[in-house]
PDB file of C-alpha atoms in Angstrom:
ATOM      1  CA  MET A   1      -2.547 -40.378 -20.472  1.00  0.00           C
ATOM      2  CA  ASN A   2      -3.366 -41.577 -24.565  1.00  0.00           C
ATOM      3  CA  LYS A   3      -0.532 -39.262 -26.157  1.00  0.00           C
ATOM      4  CA  ASP A   4      -2.449 -40.271 -29.945  1.00  0.00           C
ATOM      5  CA  ARG A   5      -5.628 -38.261 -28.119  1.00  0.00           C
ATOM      6  CA  PRO A   6      -6.338 -34.645 -29.522  1.00  0.00           C
ATOM      7  CA  ILE A   7      -6.713 -32.132 -27.066  1.00  0.00           C
ATOM      8  CA  SER A   8      -9.327 -29.575 -26.399  1.00  0.00           C
ATOM      9  CA  LEU A   9      -9.122 -26.176 -28.065  1.00  0.00           C
ATOM     10  CA  ALA A  10     -10.079 -24.192 -24.680  1.00  0.00           C
ATOM     11  CA  GLY A  11      -7.224 -23.026 -23.811  1.00  0.00           C
ATOM     12  CA  LEU A  12      -5.714 -22.388 -27.217  1.00  0.00           C
ATOM     13  CA  ARG A  13      -6.803 -18.632 -27.762  1.00  0.00           C
ATOM     14  CA  GLY A  14      -5.288 -17.612 -24.375  1.00  0.00           C
ATOM     15  CA  PHE A  15      -1.982 -19.703 -24.862  1.00  0.00           C
ATOM     16  CA  VAL A  16      -1.505 -17.455 -27.821  1.00  0.00           C
ATOM     17  CA  LEU A  17      -2.914 -13.687 -26.442  1.00  0.00           C
ATOM     18  CA  ALA A  18      -0.806 -15.152 -23.528  1.00  0.00           C
ATOM     19  CA  ALA A  19       2.173 -15.343 -25.607  1.00  0.00           C
ATOM     20  CA  ARG A  20       1.827 -12.499 -27.761  1.00  0.00           C
ATOM     21  CA  GLN A  21       1.322  -9.905 -24.269  1.00  0.00           C
ATOM     22  CA  GLY A  22       3.689 -12.182 -22.140  1.00  0.00           C
ATOM     23  CA  SER A  23       1.263 -11.731 -19.849  1.00  0.00           C
ATOM     24  CA  PHE A  24      -1.700 -13.783 -17.921  1.00  0.00           C
ATOM     25  CA  THR A  25      -3.106 -10.287 -16.751  1.00  0.00           C
ATOM     26  CA  LYS A  26      -2.659  -8.754 -19.969  1.00  0.00           C
ATOM     27  CA  ALA A  27      -4.509 -11.875 -22.124  1.00  0.00           C
ATOM     28  CA  ALA A  28      -6.467 -12.275 -19.192  1.00  0.00           C
ATOM     29  CA  GLU A  29      -8.195  -8.755 -19.857  1.00  0.00           C
ATOM     30  CA  GLU A  30      -8.801  -9.416 -23.588  1.00  0.00           C
ATOM     31  CA  LEU A  31     -10.598 -11.860 -22.594  1.00  0.00           C
ATOM     32  CA  CYS A  32     -12.868 -10.185 -20.499  1.00  0.00           C
ATOM     33  CA  LEU A  33     -11.642 -13.288 -17.756  1.00  0.00           C
ATOM     34  CA  THR A  34      -9.502 -13.334 -14.468  1.00  0.00           C
ATOM     35  CA  GLN A  35      -6.357 -14.384 -14.550  1.00  0.00           C
ATOM     36  CA  SER A  36      -6.879 -17.240 -12.211  1.00  0.00           C
ATOM     37  CA  ALA A  37      -8.852 -18.399 -14.624  1.00  0.00           C
ATOM     38  CA  LEU A  38      -6.589 -18.534 -17.655  1.00  0.00           C
ATOM     39  CA  SER A  39      -3.756 -19.770 -15.498  1.00  0.00           C
ATOM     40  CA  ARG A  40      -6.418 -23.126 -14.684  1.00  0.00           C
ATOM     41  CA  GLN A  41      -6.839 -22.894 -18.676  1.00  0.00           C
ATOM     42  CA  ILE A  42      -3.251 -22.964 -19.532  1.00  0.00           C
ATOM     43  CA  GLN A  43      -2.272 -25.459 -16.522  1.00  0.00           C
ATOM     44  CA  ALA A  44      -4.978 -28.074 -18.000  1.00  0.00           C
ATOM     45  CA  LEU A  45      -3.251 -27.538 -21.520  1.00  0.00           C
ATOM     46  CA  GLU A  46      -0.134 -27.703 -20.131  1.00  0.00           C
ATOM     47  CA  SER A  47      -1.604 -30.970 -18.319  1.00  0.00           C
ATOM     48  CA  GLU A  48      -3.090 -32.930 -22.010  1.00  0.00           C
ATOM     49  CA  LEU A  49       0.387 -31.812 -23.613  1.00  0.00           C
ATOM     50  CA  GLY A  50       2.049 -32.939 -20.713  1.00  0.00           C
ATOM     51  CA  GLU A  51       4.527 -30.595 -21.490  1.00  0.00           C
ATOM     52  CA  ARG A  52       5.235 -26.766 -19.554  1.00  0.00           C
ATOM     53  CA  LEU A  53       4.025 -24.219 -22.423  1.00  0.00           C
ATOM     54  CA  PHE A  54       5.953 -21.170 -20.397  1.00  0.00           C
ATOM     55  CA  VAL A  55       8.241 -20.494 -18.121  1.00  0.00           C
ATOM     56  CA  ARG A  56       7.377 -18.669 -15.400  1.00  0.00           C
ATOM     57  CA  THR A  57       9.700 -15.719 -13.737  1.00  0.00           C
ATOM     58  CA  THR A  58       8.027 -12.121 -12.071  1.00  0.00           C
ATOM     59  CA  ARG A  59       9.314  -9.990 -14.744  1.00  0.00           C
ATOM     60  CA  VAL A  60       8.023 -12.177 -17.846  1.00  0.00           C
ATOM     61  CA  LEU A  61       6.953 -14.995 -19.544  1.00  0.00           C
ATOM     62  CA  LYS A  62       8.995 -16.756 -22.251  1.00  0.00           C
ATOM     63  CA  LEU A  63       7.565 -19.658 -24.040  1.00  0.00           C
ATOM     64  CA  THR A  64       9.570 -22.839 -23.585  1.00  0.00           C
ATOM     65  CA  GLU A  65      10.785 -24.833 -27.471  1.00  0.00           C
ATOM     66  CA  ALA A  66       7.412 -26.896 -26.802  1.00  0.00           C
ATOM     67  CA  GLY A  67       5.459 -23.779 -26.180  1.00  0.00           C
ATOM     68  CA  ALA A  68       6.963 -22.341 -29.593  1.00  0.00           C
ATOM     69  CA  LYS A  69       5.781 -24.915 -31.109  1.00  0.00           C
ATOM     70  CA  LEU A  70       2.269 -24.923 -30.454  1.00  0.00           C
ATOM     71  CA  GLU A  71       2.201 -21.123 -30.636  1.00  0.00           C
ATOM     72  CA  LYS A  72       3.551 -21.100 -34.662  1.00  0.00           C
ATOM     73  CA  VAL A  73       0.986 -23.656 -35.306  1.00  0.00           C
ATOM     74  CA  ALA A  74      -1.626 -22.002 -33.101  1.00  0.00           C
ATOM     75  CA  VAL A  75      -1.425 -18.996 -34.005  1.00  0.00           C
ATOM     76  CA  ALA A  76      -2.065 -19.954 -38.071  1.00  0.00           C
ATOM     77  CA  MET A  77      -4.733 -22.005 -37.278  1.00  0.00           C
ATOM     78  CA  LEU A  78      -7.216 -19.390 -34.985  1.00  0.00           C
ATOM     79  CA  ASP A  79      -5.857 -16.561 -37.912  1.00  0.00           C
ATOM     80  CA  GLN A  80      -7.777 -18.442 -40.933  1.00  0.00           C
ATOM     81  CA  LEU A  81     -10.713 -20.179 -37.917  1.00  0.00           C
ATOM     82  CA  ASP A  82     -10.697 -16.719 -37.984  1.00  0.00           C
ATOM     83  CA  GLY A  83     -11.034 -15.415 -41.110  1.00  0.00           C
ATOM     84  CA  CYS A  84     -13.623 -18.060 -41.984  1.00  0.00           C
ATOM     85  CA  VAL A  85     -15.916 -17.153 -39.253  1.00  0.00           C
ATOM     86  CA  SER A  86     -15.363 -13.547 -40.433  1.00  0.00           C
ATOM     87  CA  GLN A  87     -16.608 -14.395 -44.291  1.00  0.00           C
ATOM     88  CA  ILE A  88     -19.274 -16.132 -43.157  1.00  0.00           C
ATOM     89  CA  ARG A  89     -21.119 -13.695 -40.950  1.00  0.00           C
ATOM     90  CA  ARG A  90     -20.446 -11.592 -44.190  1.00  0.00           C
ATOM     91  CA  GLY A  91     -22.349 -13.641 -46.145  1.00  0.00           C
ATOM     92  CA  SER A  92     -24.790 -14.345 -44.284  1.00  0.00           C
ATOM     93  CA  ALA A  93     -25.981 -10.880 -43.286  1.00  0.00           C
ATOM     94  CA  LYS A  94     -27.740  -8.804 -45.710  1.00  0.00           C
ATOM     95  CA  LYS A  95     -25.766  -6.512 -48.190  1.00  0.00           C
ATOM     96  CA  ARG A  96     -26.505  -3.343 -47.367  1.00  0.00           C
ATOM     97  CA  VAL A  97     -27.286  -1.207 -50.566  1.00  0.00           C
ATOM     98  CA  THR A  98     -27.092   2.842 -50.237  1.00  0.00           C
ATOM     99  CA  ILE A  99     -29.357   4.929 -53.465  1.00  0.00           C
ATOM    100  CA  SER A 100     -29.317   8.259 -53.064  1.00  0.00           C
ATOM    101  CA  SER A 101     -31.898   9.959 -55.403  1.00  0.00           C
ATOM    102  CA  PHE A 102     -34.263  13.085 -54.912  1.00  0.00           C
ATOM    103  CA  SER A 103     -37.555  12.246 -53.197  1.00  0.00           C
ATOM    104  CA  SER A 104     -40.067  12.486 -55.911  1.00  0.00           C
ATOM    105  CA  PHE A 105     -37.758   9.943 -57.736  1.00  0.00           C
ATOM    106  CA  ILE A 106     -38.165   7.487 -55.159  1.00  0.00           C
ATOM    107  CA  SER A 107     -41.552   7.446 -53.659  1.00  0.00           C
ATOM    108  CA  MET A 108     -43.117   7.444 -57.349  1.00  0.00           C
ATOM    109  CA  TRP A 109     -40.798   5.582 -59.975  1.00  0.00           C
ATOM    110  CA  LEU A 110     -38.502   3.487 -57.191  1.00  0.00           C
ATOM    111  CA  ILE A 111     -41.551   2.373 -54.975  1.00  0.00           C
ATOM    112  CA  PRO A 112     -44.105   1.353 -56.850  1.00  0.00           C
ATOM    113  CA  ARG A 113     -41.706  -1.131 -58.602  1.00  0.00           C
ATOM    114  CA  LEU A 114     -39.963  -2.654 -55.799  1.00  0.00           C
ATOM    115  CA  GLY A 115     -41.910  -4.854 -54.518  1.00  0.00           C
ATOM    116  CA  ALA A 116     -40.330  -7.842 -57.426  1.00  0.00           C
ATOM    117  CA  LEU A 117     -36.532  -6.933 -57.258  1.00  0.00           C
ATOM    118  CA  HIS A 118     -37.385  -7.619 -53.313  1.00  0.00           C
ATOM    119  CA  ALA A 119     -38.886 -10.831 -54.513  1.00  0.00           C
ATOM    120  CA  ALA A 120     -35.946 -11.748 -55.959  1.00  0.00           C
ATOM    121  CA  HIS A 121     -32.804 -10.526 -54.327  1.00  0.00           C
ATOM    122  CA  PRO A 122     -34.436 -11.083 -50.354  1.00  0.00           C
ATOM    123  CA  ASP A 123     -31.427 -10.511 -49.133  1.00  0.00           C
ATOM    124  CA  ILE A 124     -30.154  -6.933 -50.635  1.00  0.00           C
ATOM    125  CA  ASP A 125     -30.595  -4.346 -48.018  1.00  0.00           C
ATOM    126  CA  LEU A 126     -31.645  -1.358 -49.716  1.00  0.00           C
ATOM    127  CA  HIS A 127     -31.485   2.370 -47.607  1.00  0.00           C
ATOM    128  CA  PHE A 128     -32.487   5.462 -49.903  1.00  0.00           C
ATOM    129  CA  GLN A 129     -31.451   9.067 -49.407  1.00  0.00           C
ATOM    130  CA  ALA A 130     -33.571  11.486 -49.851  1.00  0.00           C
ATOM    131  CA  THR A 131     -32.071  14.785 -50.745  1.00  0.00           C
ATOM    132  CA  ASP A 132     -32.081  16.627 -53.752  1.00  0.00           C
ATOM    133  CA  ARG A 133     -28.391  17.864 -52.844  1.00  0.00           C
ATOM    134  CA  PHE A 134     -25.919  16.076 -55.666  1.00  0.00           C
ATOM    135  CA  VAL A 135     -23.836  14.195 -53.108  1.00  0.00           C
ATOM    136  CA  ASP A 136     -20.500  13.580 -52.667  1.00  0.00           C
ATOM    137  CA  LEU A 137     -20.108  10.047 -54.386  1.00  0.00           C
ATOM    138  CA  ASP A 138     -16.044   9.699 -52.603  1.00  0.00           C
ATOM    139  CA  THR A 139     -16.824  10.260 -49.240  1.00  0.00           C
ATOM    140  CA  GLU A 140     -20.057   9.676 -48.311  1.00  0.00           C
ATOM    141  CA  ASP A 141     -21.760   6.631 -47.588  1.00  0.00           C
ATOM    142  CA  VAL A 142     -22.945   5.924 -51.350  1.00  0.00           C
ATOM    143  CA  ASP A 143     -23.534   3.807 -53.298  1.00  0.00           C
ATOM    144  CA  VAL A 144     -25.720   4.831 -56.185  1.00  0.00           C
ATOM    145  CA  ALA A 145     -26.874   8.242 -56.807  1.00  0.00           C
ATOM    146  CA  ILE A 146     -29.805   8.773 -59.821  1.00  0.00           C
ATOM    147  CA  ARG A 147     -30.331  12.750 -60.184  1.00  0.00           C
ATOM    148  CA  TYR A 148     -32.295  15.063 -62.940  1.00  0.00           C
ATOM    149  CA  CYS A 149     -29.477  17.251 -64.319  1.00  0.00           C
ATOM    150  CA  THR A 150     -28.624  18.241 -67.833  1.00  0.00           C
ATOM    151  CA  PRO A 151     -25.881  15.215 -68.994  1.00  0.00           C
ATOM    152  CA  ASP A 152     -23.172  18.630 -69.686  1.00  0.00           C
ATOM    153  CA  THR A 153     -22.979  18.589 -65.953  1.00  0.00           C
ATOM    154  CA  LEU A 154     -22.639  14.627 -64.942  1.00  0.00           C
ATOM    155  CA  PRO A 155     -18.707  13.331 -65.301  1.00  0.00           C
ATOM    156  CA  SER A 156     -17.264  11.571 -66.569  1.00  0.00           C
ATOM    157  CA  THR A 157     -18.403   8.436 -65.101  1.00  0.00           C
ATOM    158  CA  GLY A 158     -21.730   9.440 -65.809  1.00  0.00           C
ATOM    159  CA  GLN A 159     -24.332   7.856 -66.965  1.00  0.00           C
ATOM    160  CA  VAL A 160     -27.411   8.774 -68.792  1.00  0.00           C
ATOM    161  CA  LEU A 161     -30.539   6.526 -68.369  1.00  0.00           C
ATOM    162  CA  THR A 162     -33.333   8.118 -69.538  1.00  0.00           C
ATOM    163  CA  ARG A 163     -34.742  10.923 -70.998  1.00  0.00           C
ATOM    164  CA  GLU A 164     -38.482  12.066 -70.704  1.00  0.00           C
ATOM    165  CA  GLU A 165     -41.491  14.059 -72.165  1.00  0.00           C
ATOM    166  CA  ILE A 166     -43.367  16.745 -70.120  1.00  0.00           C
ATOM    167  CA  TYR A 167     -47.832  16.885 -70.712  1.00  0.00           C
ATOM    168  CA  PRO A 168     -50.927  17.122 -68.179  1.00  0.00           C
ATOM    169  CA  VAL A 169     -52.400  14.954 -66.502  1.00  0.00           C
ATOM    170  CA  GLY A 170     -55.973  14.907 -65.114  1.00  0.00           C
ATOM    171  CA  SER A 171     -57.730  12.422 -62.626  1.00  0.00           C
ATOM    172  CA  ASN A 172     -60.093  10.143 -64.630  1.00  0.00           C
ATOM    173  CA  THR A 173     -63.066  12.710 -62.710  1.00  0.00           C
ATOM    174  CA  VAL A 174     -61.240  14.751 -63.667  1.00  0.00           C
ATOM    175  CA  ALA A 175     -60.635  13.951 -67.371  1.00  0.00           C
ATOM    176  CA  ALA A 176     -64.449  12.912 -67.797  1.00  0.00           C
ATOM    177  CA  ASN A 177     -65.540  16.877 -67.735  1.00  0.00           C
ATOM    178  CA  ILE A 178     -62.765  17.764 -70.112  1.00  0.00           C
ATOM    179  CA  GLU A 179     -64.195  17.548 -74.017  1.00  0.00           C
ATOM    180  CA  PRO A 180     -62.111  13.923 -75.162  1.00  0.00           C
ATOM    181  CA  GLY A 181     -60.021  12.670 -77.458  1.00  0.00           C
ATOM    182  CA  LEU A 182     -56.090  13.806 -77.710  1.00  0.00           C
ATOM    183  CA  ASP A 183     -55.884  15.362 -80.678  1.00  0.00           C
ATOM    184  CA  LYS A 184     -54.973  19.475 -79.890  1.00  0.00           C
ATOM    185  CA  ALA A 185     -53.266  20.803 -76.949  1.00  0.00           C
ATOM    186  CA  PHE A 186     -54.877  21.812 -73.415  1.00  0.00           C
ATOM    187  CA  ASP A 187     -56.617  24.370 -72.495  1.00  0.00           C
ATOM    188  CA  PRO A 188     -56.869  24.623 -69.110  1.00  0.00           C
ATOM    189  CA  GLU A 189     -60.314  27.264 -68.641  1.00  0.00           C
ATOM    190  CA  GLY A 190     -61.600  27.007 -65.958  1.00  0.00           C
ATOM    191  CA  GLN A 191     -59.484  24.310 -64.073  1.00  0.00           C
ATOM    192  CA  THR A 192     -57.236  24.494 -60.839  1.00  0.00           C
ATOM    193  CA  LEU A 193     -53.289  24.092 -61.986  1.00  0.00           C
ATOM    194  CA  LEU A 194     -51.144  22.298 -59.353  1.00  0.00           C
ATOM    195  CA  LEU A 195     -47.852  23.839 -58.647  1.00  0.00           C
ATOM    196  CA  GLN A 196     -44.517  23.108 -57.853  1.00  0.00           C
ATOM    197  CA  GLU A 197     -43.402  26.356 -56.355  1.00  0.00           C
ATOM    198  CA  SER A 198     -38.947  27.398 -56.662  1.00  0.00           C
ATOM    199  CA  THR A 199     -38.555  25.045 -59.751  1.00  0.00           C
ATOM    200  CA  THR A 200     -39.398  27.309 -62.168  1.00  0.00           C
ATOM    201  CA  SER A 201     -36.054  29.408 -63.183  1.00  0.00           C
ATOM    202  CA  LEU A 202     -35.099  25.898 -62.918  1.00  0.00           C
ATOM    203  CA  TYR A 203     -37.017  24.387 -65.388  1.00  0.00           C
ATOM    204  CA  PRO A 204     -39.458  26.207 -66.916  1.00  0.00           C
ATOM    205  CA  TRP A 205     -40.947  23.940 -68.149  1.00  0.00           C
ATOM    206  CA  SER A 206     -43.029  24.007 -65.215  1.00  0.00           C
ATOM    207  CA  ALA A 207     -44.765  26.623 -65.041  1.00  0.00           C
ATOM    208  CA  TRP A 208     -48.125  26.590 -66.608  1.00  0.00           C
ATOM    209  CA  ALA A 209     -47.347  30.185 -68.377  1.00  0.00           C
ATOM    210  CA  THR A 210     -45.072  28.071 -70.848  1.00  0.00           C
ATOM    211  CA  TRP A 211     -48.511  26.296 -71.479  1.00  0.00           C
ATOM    212  CA  LEU A 212     -51.233  28.670 -71.620  1.00  0.00           C
ATOM    213  CA  PRO A 213     -52.062  31.453 -74.221  1.00  0.00           C
ATOM    214  CA  ASP A 214     -50.858  34.252 -72.787  1.00  0.00           C
ATOM    215  CA  THR A 215     -49.448  36.105 -69.007  1.00  0.00           C
ATOM    216  CA  ALA A 216     -53.162  37.136 -68.340  1.00  0.00           C
ATOM    217  CA  THR A 217     -54.422  33.684 -67.903  1.00  0.00           C
ATOM    218  CA  ALA A 218     -51.754  32.075 -65.738  1.00  0.00           C
ATOM    219  CA  GLU A 219     -52.243  34.958 -63.469  1.00  0.00           C
ATOM    220  CA  THR A 220     -55.770  34.609 -62.849  1.00  0.00           C
ATOM    221  CA  THR A 221     -56.390  30.987 -63.206  1.00  0.00           C
ATOM    222  CA  LYS A 222     -57.443  28.900 -60.119  1.00  0.00           C
ATOM    223  CA  SER A 223     -54.289  27.505 -58.255  1.00  0.00           C
ATOM    224  CA  LEU A 224     -52.884  25.338 -55.695  1.00  0.00           C
ATOM    225  CA  ARG A 225     -48.659  25.059 -54.733  1.00  0.00           C
ATOM    226  CA  PHE A 226     -46.925  22.425 -53.636  1.00  0.00           C
ATOM    227  CA  THR A 227     -43.332  21.933 -53.298  1.00  0.00           C
ATOM    228  CA  ASN A 228     -42.725  18.381 -54.735  1.00  0.00           C
ATOM    229  CA  HIS A 229     -43.842  16.457 -57.839  1.00  0.00           C
ATOM    230  CA  ASP A 230     -45.122  13.961 -56.232  1.00  0.00           C
ATOM    231  CA  GLN A 231     -47.769  15.447 -54.039  1.00  0.00           C
ATOM    232  CA  ILE A 232     -49.203  17.242 -57.406  1.00  0.00           C
ATOM    233  CA  ILE A 233     -49.628  14.068 -58.663  1.00  0.00           C
ATOM    234  CA  GLN A 234     -51.009  12.908 -55.194  1.00  0.00           C
ATOM    235  CA  ALA A 235     -53.766  15.478 -55.169  1.00  0.00           C
ATOM    236  CA  THR A 236     -54.115  14.992 -59.382  1.00  0.00           C
ATOM    237  CA  MET A 237     -55.231  11.517 -58.380  1.00  0.00           C
ATOM    238  CA  LEU A 238     -57.330  13.029 -55.679  1.00  0.00           C
ATOM    239  CA  GLY A 239     -59.083  15.019 -58.562  1.00  0.00           C
ATOM    240  CA  GLN A 240     -57.969  18.318 -56.506  1.00  0.00           C
ATOM    241  CA  GLY A 241     -56.690  19.842 -59.900  1.00  0.00           C
ATOM    242  CA  VAL A 242     -54.504  19.200 -63.396  1.00  0.00           C
ATOM    243  CA  ALA A 243     -50.722  18.742 -63.502  1.00  0.00           C
ATOM    244  CA  LEU A 244     -47.885  18.619 -65.971  1.00  0.00           C
ATOM    245  CA  GLY A 245     -46.909  15.233 -65.288  1.00  0.00           C
ATOM    246  CA  ARG A 246     -43.337  14.232 -65.625  1.00  0.00           C
ATOM    247  CA  HIS A 247     -43.394  10.941 -67.731  1.00  0.00           C
ATOM    248  CA  VAL A 248     -40.826   8.925 -65.356  1.00  0.00           C
ATOM    249  CA  LEU A 249     -42.288   9.347 -63.166  1.00  0.00           C
ATOM    250  CA  ILE A 250     -46.236   9.357 -63.002  1.00  0.00           C
ATOM    251  CA  GLU A 251     -45.916   6.535 -65.702  1.00  0.00           C
ATOM    252  CA  TYR A 252     -47.043   3.744 -63.100  1.00  0.00           C
ATOM    253  CA  PHE A 253     -49.894   6.015 -62.603  1.00  0.00           C
ATOM    254  CA  VAL A 254     -50.899   6.331 -65.806  1.00  0.00           C
ATOM    255  CA  GLU A 255     -51.046   2.716 -66.404  1.00  0.00           C
ATOM    256  CA  SER A 256     -52.702   1.385 -63.492  1.00  0.00           C
ATOM    257  CA  GLY A 257     -55.344   4.027 -64.642  1.00  0.00           C
ATOM    258  CA  LEU A 258     -54.850   6.211 -61.482  1.00  0.00           C
ATOM    259  CA  LEU A 259     -54.277   9.583 -64.177  1.00  0.00           C
ATOM    260  CA  ARG A 260     -55.385   9.890 -67.655  1.00  0.00           C
ATOM    261  CA  ARG A 261     -52.853  12.059 -69.813  1.00  0.00           C
ATOM    262  CA  LEU A 262     -55.172  15.757 -71.412  1.00  0.00           C
ATOM    263  CA  SER A 263     -53.348  15.772 -74.190  1.00  0.00           C
ATOM    264  CA  PRO A 264     -50.717  14.619 -77.276  1.00  0.00           C
ATOM    265  CA  VAL A 265     -48.799  18.288 -77.252  1.00  0.00           C
ATOM    266  CA  GLY A 266     -46.107  17.420 -74.528  1.00  0.00           C
ATOM    267  CA  ILE A 267     -42.563  19.443 -73.853  1.00  0.00           C
ATOM    268  CA  VAL A 268     -38.917  17.001 -73.680  1.00  0.00           C
ATOM    269  CA  PRO A 269     -36.987  19.267 -71.614  1.00  0.00           C
ATOM    270  CA  PRO A 270     -33.092  19.483 -71.479  1.00  0.00           C
ATOM    271  CA  GLN A 271     -32.961  17.259 -68.229  1.00  0.00           C
ATOM    272  CA  ALA A 272     -31.797  13.718 -68.205  1.00  0.00           C
ATOM    273  CA  TYR A 273     -32.131  11.147 -64.849  1.00  0.00           C
ATOM    274  CA  CYS A 274     -28.956  10.321 -64.836  1.00  0.00           C
ATOM    275  CA  LEU A 275     -26.488   7.823 -63.396  1.00  0.00           C
ATOM    276  CA  LEU A 276     -23.911   8.002 -60.934  1.00  0.00           C
ATOM    277  CA  VAL A 277     -21.955   4.929 -59.364  1.00  0.00           C
ATOM    278  CA  SER A 278     -19.451   5.313 -56.206  1.00  0.00           C
ATOM    279  CA  GLU A 279     -16.090   3.759 -57.137  1.00  0.00           C
ATOM    280  CA  ARG A 280     -15.879   2.166 -54.775  1.00  0.00           C
ATOM    281  CA  ALA A 281     -18.926   0.074 -55.440  1.00  0.00           C
ATOM    282  CA  LYS A 282     -18.624  -0.805 -59.168  1.00  0.00           C
ATOM    283  CA  ALA A 283     -17.651  -3.907 -58.386  1.00  0.00           C
ATOM    284  CA  VAL A 284     -20.032  -4.873 -55.540  1.00  0.00           C
ATOM    285  CA  PRO A 285     -22.663  -8.142 -56.513  1.00  0.00           C
ATOM    286  CA  GLU A 286     -25.626  -6.549 -54.263  1.00  0.00           C
ATOM    287  CA  VAL A 287     -24.660  -2.804 -56.493  1.00  0.00           C
ATOM    288  CA  GLU A 288     -24.127  -4.199 -59.700  1.00  0.00           C
ATOM    289  CA  LEU A 289     -27.300  -6.077 -59.662  1.00  0.00           C
ATOM    290  CA  PHE A 290     -29.774  -3.690 -58.423  1.00  0.00           C
ATOM    291  CA  ILE A 291     -28.234  -1.844 -61.544  1.00  0.00           C
ATOM    292  CA  GLU A 292     -29.244  -4.695 -63.900  1.00  0.00           C
ATOM    293  CA  TRP A 293     -32.697  -4.305 -62.425  1.00  0.00           C
ATOM    294  CA  LEU A 294     -32.369   0.357 -62.362  1.00  0.00           C
ATOM    295  CA  LYS A 295     -31.331   0.105 -66.423  1.00  0.00           C
ATOM    296  CA  SER A 296     -34.766  -2.975 -67.045  1.00  0.00           C
ATOM    297  CA  GLU A 297     -37.200  -1.076 -65.945  1.00  0.00           C
ATOM    298  CA  ILE A 298     -36.251   1.933 -67.071  1.00  0.00           C
ATOM    299  CA  ARG A 299     -36.167  -0.007 -70.288  1.00  0.00           C
ATOM    300  CA  ILE A 300     -39.883  -1.195 -69.990  1.00  0.00           C
ATOM    301  CA  GLY A 301     -40.631   1.990 -69.282  1.00  0.00           C
ATOM    302  CA  ASN A 302     -39.905   3.179 -72.746  1.00  0.00           C
ATOM    303  CA  ALA A 303     -40.762   0.639 -74.334  1.00  0.00           C
ATOM    304  CA  SER A 304     -44.584   1.185 -73.509  1.00  0.00           C
ATOM    305  CA  PRO A 305     -46.625   3.048 -74.863  1.00  0.00           C
ATOM    306  CA  GLN A 306     -47.347   6.864 -73.514  1.00  0.00           C
TER     307      GLN A 306
END
């Protein structure tokens, strides 16, 4: 036997488990091996070392002096190896960032802008949860929440991202049939008004009655009603009527020429787009990167002419 030749590592994990469990049978079960297969691995290891590693009795499995020396080093080595493997696996896996927001913000603001973020950082796995509910960042699996609310309702850790202006919009076809020039308030007479249901109590500015000269006109004007703002804007771009657009959400479509502003008159509501970040996610590099990108895109939007 060449005493300088390194030993095979094949049976080392089985040896450590057998020493820890005090049983070949239990160690074999943990390794999904038969007891005889593990015994052969230990015997091969003993043969390579030229020393017995266990004192085998009918009741208990005990380490010899040589076995105790090997176990001390082997445990530390395997722990270090397992830690290294875990780091490598985590490093090669995509880093998931979970973002919660309302569906219109995800579909109208985030999705049109995600291409550049994905191209620059393909390893980030973005997971979007569309909900109007205020999620609990302490107990739910959410890293970042983007909400539309009044700043005074935010927790102390929340941040205001941006406010916005509300104004009438229409498709190019509809706009072509409306008196040109953005020099006066929009007159919706003869137009189909696109409305969002169940929002006027929270957001009174979303009701066309706020913009019309009298209540009677609001009640007699043709209208179509939808649940979400993204549905309203899709119908608007298809020429099915005119809508009250929320600048932050429709900015991309206005700049792309799919929508046209119909009046210089607008309303700035008390609500704002606000950011909340889970405490456990604040130091995560991928979360920091997403937030940096989000704020940068919003700054670009705020700098663009409306």
